[in-house]
């Protein structure tokens, strides 16, 4: 596709609900990253995939956060038993080789 | 100490002036440095990247890197109201694929 596509654009979840956020990277991009951006802060790294392999998940804040990319293209970030502190914009980015990161428009998650 | 530090601002400059945005980083092994612009409610977009000490110019933008001082800056010449946004400094450390971002500096260009 022309750019990184994320869905849904907005998600409101009640505390305790599970959510799934989708990222469709630029076609052919091997590397895929998830970032979390709280209001007024810079993006914080969550996890990184190279093709289908999750090579770095050091930024996932708890075991309630889980990400997958089973076929090396589309990725899903799942948050179980959402808490209010999970409210943030979740950004997905992809790149090929050492080219610059291309970000999607993000999913704004609000946990009530 | 945060790995990448930026003054949150807002930095207010008049239209036509030079805006100077600064960033310091803690890891001496950092290899690559990026400046992203983020409009409110939008995703970050890359402005410039720099790998080597010195200056790199692209149109109205100049990135400056001083690895000895662990300092990187972005100069915006002839600032326009459309430059009003948050500017994020990002650093790529040796051995890591991910970028580490600062909290951003909000720039306001007054018409």
Short mmCIF file of C-alpha atoms in Angstrom, two decimals:
data_model
loop_
_atom_site.label_atom_id
_atom_site.label_comp_id
_atom_site.label_asym_id
_atom_site.label_seq_id
_atom_site.Cartn_x
_atom_site.Cartn_y
_atom_site.Cartn_z
CA UNK A 1 0.00 0.00 0.00
CA UNK A 2 0.93 3.66 -0.19
CA UNK A 3 1.53 4.07 3.51
CA UNK A 4 1.28 2.38 6.89
CA UNK A 5 -2.37 1.78 7.68
CA UNK A 6 -3.71 1.37 11.21
CA UNK A 7 -7.16 0.47 12.42
CA UNK A 8 -9.27 1.36 14.17
CA UNK A 9 -8.46 5.06 14.23
CA UNK A 10 -10.15 5.44 17.62
CA UNK A 11 -11.04 2.83 20.21
CA UNK A 12 -12.90 3.30 23.47
CA UNK A 13 -12.74 0.37 25.87
CA UNK A 14 -14.17 -0.17 29.30
CA UNK A 15 -11.57 -1.04 31.94
CA UNK A 16 -10.98 -4.76 31.90
CA UNK A 17 -11.88 -5.28 28.24
CA UNK A 18 -9.45 -6.76 25.72
CA UNK A 19 -8.56 -4.77 22.60
CA UNK A 20 -6.81 -5.60 19.34
CA UNK A 21 -5.10 -2.97 17.22
CA UNK A 22 -4.14 -3.67 13.64
CA UNK A 23 -1.21 -2.45 11.55
CA UNK A 24 -0.79 -2.94 7.83
CA UNK A 25 2.78 -1.89 6.95
CA UNK A 26 4.07 -0.63 3.62
CA UNK A 27 4.23 -3.55 1.23
CA UNK A 28 7.61 -5.27 1.31
CA UNK A 29 8.79 -3.60 4.50
CA UNK A 30 10.58 -6.20 6.58
CA UNK A 31 10.82 -4.25 9.83
CA UNK A 32 7.77 -3.31 11.87
CA UNK A 33 7.69 -1.38 15.14
CA UNK A 34 5.01 -0.59 17.69
CA UNK A 35 5.25 2.55 19.82
CA UNK A 36 3.03 3.95 22.56
CA UNK A 37 2.62 7.72 22.79
CA UNK A 38 1.02 9.22 25.88
CA UNK A 39 -0.36 12.75 25.74
CA UNK A 40 2.44 15.32 25.67
CA UNK A 41 5.17 12.68 25.45
CA UNK A 42 7.32 11.25 22.71
CA UNK A 43 6.70 7.78 21.32
CA UNK A 44 7.92 4.98 23.59
CA UNK A 45 9.15 1.78 21.97
CA UNK A 46 7.07 -1.34 22.59
CA UNK A 47 8.22 -4.09 20.26
CA UNK A 48 9.96 -4.85 16.95
CA UNK A 49 9.44 -7.50 14.27
CA UNK A 50 11.69 -8.55 11.44
CA UNK A 51 9.36 -10.42 9.10
CA UNK A 52 7.38 -12.72 11.41
CA UNK A 53 10.04 -12.89 14.11
CA UNK A 54 9.57 -10.73 17.18
CA UNK A 55 13.18 -9.76 17.84
CA UNK A 56 12.70 -7.22 20.59
CA UNK A 57 9.80 -6.96 23.01
CA UNK A 58 11.69 -5.18 25.76
CA UNK A 59 9.33 -2.20 25.71
CA UNK A 60 6.10 -4.06 26.39
CA UNK A 61 5.00 -2.66 29.76
CA UNK A 62 3.38 -5.81 31.13
CA UNK A 63 2.33 -9.31 30.21
CA UNK A 64 -1.08 -7.89 29.31
CA UNK A 65 0.50 -6.62 26.09
CA UNK A 66 1.03 -9.07 23.28
CA UNK A 67 1.98 -8.54 19.63
CA UNK A 68 2.11 -10.85 16.66
CA UNK A 69 2.92 -10.77 12.96
CA UNK A 70 2.26 -14.35 11.88
CA UNK A 71 2.83 -14.00 8.13
CA UNK A 72 5.39 -11.24 8.22
CA UNK A 73 3.05 -8.51 6.98
CA UNK A 74 0.02 -7.40 9.05
CA UNK A 75 0.64 -7.08 12.77
CA UNK A 76 -1.76 -7.02 15.70
CA UNK A 77 -1.11 -5.51 19.11
CA UNK A 78 -3.38 -6.99 21.74
CA UNK A 79 -3.94 -5.54 25.18
CA UNK A 80 -5.73 -7.73 27.67
CA UNK A 81 -7.70 -6.47 30.67
CA UNK A 82 -7.16 -2.84 29.72
CA UNK A 83 -6.36 -0.32 32.44
CA UNK A 84 -6.74 3.46 32.42
CA UNK A 85 -2.98 3.90 32.16
CA UNK A 86 -3.12 2.12 28.79
CA UNK A 87 -4.89 5.15 27.32
CA UNK A 88 -2.54 6.49 24.64
CA UNK A 89 -1.97 6.64 20.92
CA UNK A 90 -0.47 3.42 19.59
CA UNK A 91 1.74 4.04 16.59
CA UNK A 92 2.95 1.47 14.12
CA UNK A 93 5.94 2.12 11.88
CA UNK A 94 7.69 0.14 9.18
CA UNK A 95 10.85 0.39 7.13
CA UNK A 96 12.98 -1.51 4.66
CA UNK A 97 16.62 -1.98 5.59
CA UNK A 98 18.06 1.20 7.07
CA UNK A 99 15.57 3.51 5.39
CA UNK A 100 13.77 5.99 7.68
CA UNK A 101 10.77 4.89 9.70
CA UNK A 102 7.35 5.49 8.16
CA UNK A 103 4.62 5.91 10.76
CA UNK A 104 0.94 5.14 10.48
CA UNK A 105 -1.70 7.57 11.74
CA UNK A 106 -2.03 5.66 14.98
CA UNK A 107 -4.89 4.27 17.04
CA UNK A 108 -6.07 6.46 19.89
CA UNK A 109 -7.12 4.18 22.73
CA UNK A 110 -9.23 5.56 25.54
CA UNK A 111 -9.93 3.31 28.52
CA UNK A 112 -12.86 4.44 30.64
CA UNK B 1 17.91 10.26 33.43
CA UNK B 2 15.98 9.99 30.22
CA UNK B 3 18.10 8.78 27.31
CA UNK B 4 17.04 11.60 25.00
CA UNK B 5 16.32 15.00 26.53
CA UNK B 6 14.49 17.92 24.97
CA UNK B 7 13.09 21.13 26.38
CA UNK B 8 9.31 20.78 26.18
CA UNK B 9 8.78 24.46 25.33
CA UNK B 10 6.78 26.05 23.96
CA UNK B 11 9.44 27.81 21.97
CA UNK B 12 7.88 30.91 20.46
CA UNK B 13 9.53 32.72 17.54
CA UNK B 14 8.25 35.41 15.17
CA UNK B 15 7.60 34.59 11.54
CA UNK B 16 10.80 34.85 9.50
CA UNK B 17 13.11 34.23 12.46
CA UNK B 18 15.42 31.26 13.03
CA UNK B 19 14.07 28.59 15.37
CA UNK B 20 16.71 26.59 17.23
CA UNK B 21 15.70 23.25 18.74
CA UNK B 22 18.08 21.28 20.92
CA UNK B 23 18.47 17.70 22.05
CA UNK B 24 20.97 15.85 24.23
CA UNK B 25 21.43 12.10 24.46
CA UNK B 26 23.07 9.89 27.05
CA UNK B 27 24.50 6.94 25.09
CA UNK B 28 27.91 7.68 23.57
CA UNK B 29 27.42 4.68 21.28
CA UNK B 30 24.48 6.29 19.50
CA UNK B 31 24.97 6.22 15.76
CA UNK B 32 22.12 7.95 14.00
CA UNK B 33 20.04 10.98 14.85
CA UNK B 34 16.66 11.99 13.52
CA UNK B 35 14.33 14.94 13.72
CA UNK B 36 10.60 14.29 13.31
CA UNK B 37 7.82 16.85 13.11
CA UNK B 38 4.45 16.02 14.62
CA UNK B 39 1.36 18.14 14.11
CA UNK B 40 -1.32 17.87 16.76
CA UNK B 41 -3.32 14.67 16.28
CA UNK B 42 -1.06 13.44 13.48
CA UNK B 43 1.75 10.91 13.27
CA UNK B 44 5.44 11.87 13.29
CA UNK B 45 7.00 12.66 9.93
CA UNK B 46 10.72 12.64 9.25
CA UNK B 47 12.35 16.04 8.69
CA UNK B 48 16.05 15.18 8.68
CA UNK B 49 18.59 12.63 9.76
CA UNK B 50 22.29 13.01 10.47
CA UNK B 51 25.03 10.46 11.11
CA UNK B 52 28.28 12.44 11.10
CA UNK B 53 29.59 15.32 13.19
CA UNK B 54 28.94 18.71 11.68
CA UNK B 55 26.07 20.31 9.82
CA UNK B 56 23.64 18.93 7.29
CA UNK B 57 21.40 21.29 5.37
CA UNK B 58 18.14 20.59 3.55
CA UNK B 59 16.24 23.63 2.38
CA UNK B 60 15.29 25.75 5.39
CA UNK B 61 16.40 23.03 7.81
CA UNK B 62 19.88 22.43 9.21
CA UNK B 63 20.74 19.58 11.54
CA UNK B 64 23.87 19.92 13.66
CA UNK B 65 25.59 17.05 15.45
CA UNK B 66 28.32 17.17 18.08
CA UNK B 67 29.06 13.65 19.28
CA UNK B 68 31.71 14.78 21.78
CA UNK B 69 29.09 16.89 23.56
CA UNK B 70 26.30 14.37 22.84
CA UNK B 71 24.23 17.15 21.38
CA UNK B 72 22.11 17.44 18.25
CA UNK B 73 20.14 20.46 17.12
CA UNK B 74 17.74 21.52 14.40
CA UNK B 75 17.70 25.03 12.97
CA UNK B 76 14.70 26.22 10.98
CA UNK B 77 15.42 29.34 8.96
CA UNK B 78 12.70 31.77 7.84
CA UNK B 79 10.20 30.16 10.22
CA UNK B 80 6.62 30.01 8.97
CA UNK B 81 3.38 29.63 10.96
CA UNK B 82 3.01 26.24 9.23
CA UNK B 83 6.18 25.13 11.06
CA UNK B 84 4.24 25.30 14.34
CA UNK B 85 4.32 21.72 15.60
CA UNK B 86 6.10 19.47 18.08
CA UNK B 87 9.60 18.48 17.03
CA UNK B 88 10.81 15.10 18.21
CA UNK B 89 14.47 14.17 18.45
CA UNK B 90 15.18 10.45 18.00
CA UNK B 91 18.36 8.46 18.42
CA UNK B 92 19.35 5.03 17.14
CA UNK B 93 21.76 3.24 19.42
CA UNK B 94 24.39 0.79 18.23
CA UNK B 95 22.99 -2.73 18.22
CA UNK B 96 19.36 -1.69 18.41
CA UNK B 97 16.87 -1.41 15.59
CA UNK B 98 14.41 0.81 17.40
CA UNK B 99 14.64 4.56 17.77
CA UNK B 100 14.53 6.23 21.18
CA UNK B 101 12.53 9.45 21.15
CA UNK B 102 12.67 12.52 23.30
CA UNK B 103 9.49 14.08 24.66
CA UNK B 104 9.48 16.74 21.96
CA UNK B 105 9.70 20.53 21.83
CA UNK B 106 6.59 22.46 20.91
CA UNK B 107 7.36 25.26 18.46
CA UNK B 108 5.01 28.20 17.94
CA UNK B 109 5.72 30.56 15.05
CA UNK B 110 3.87 33.82 15.55
CA UNK B 111 2.58 35.52 12.37
#
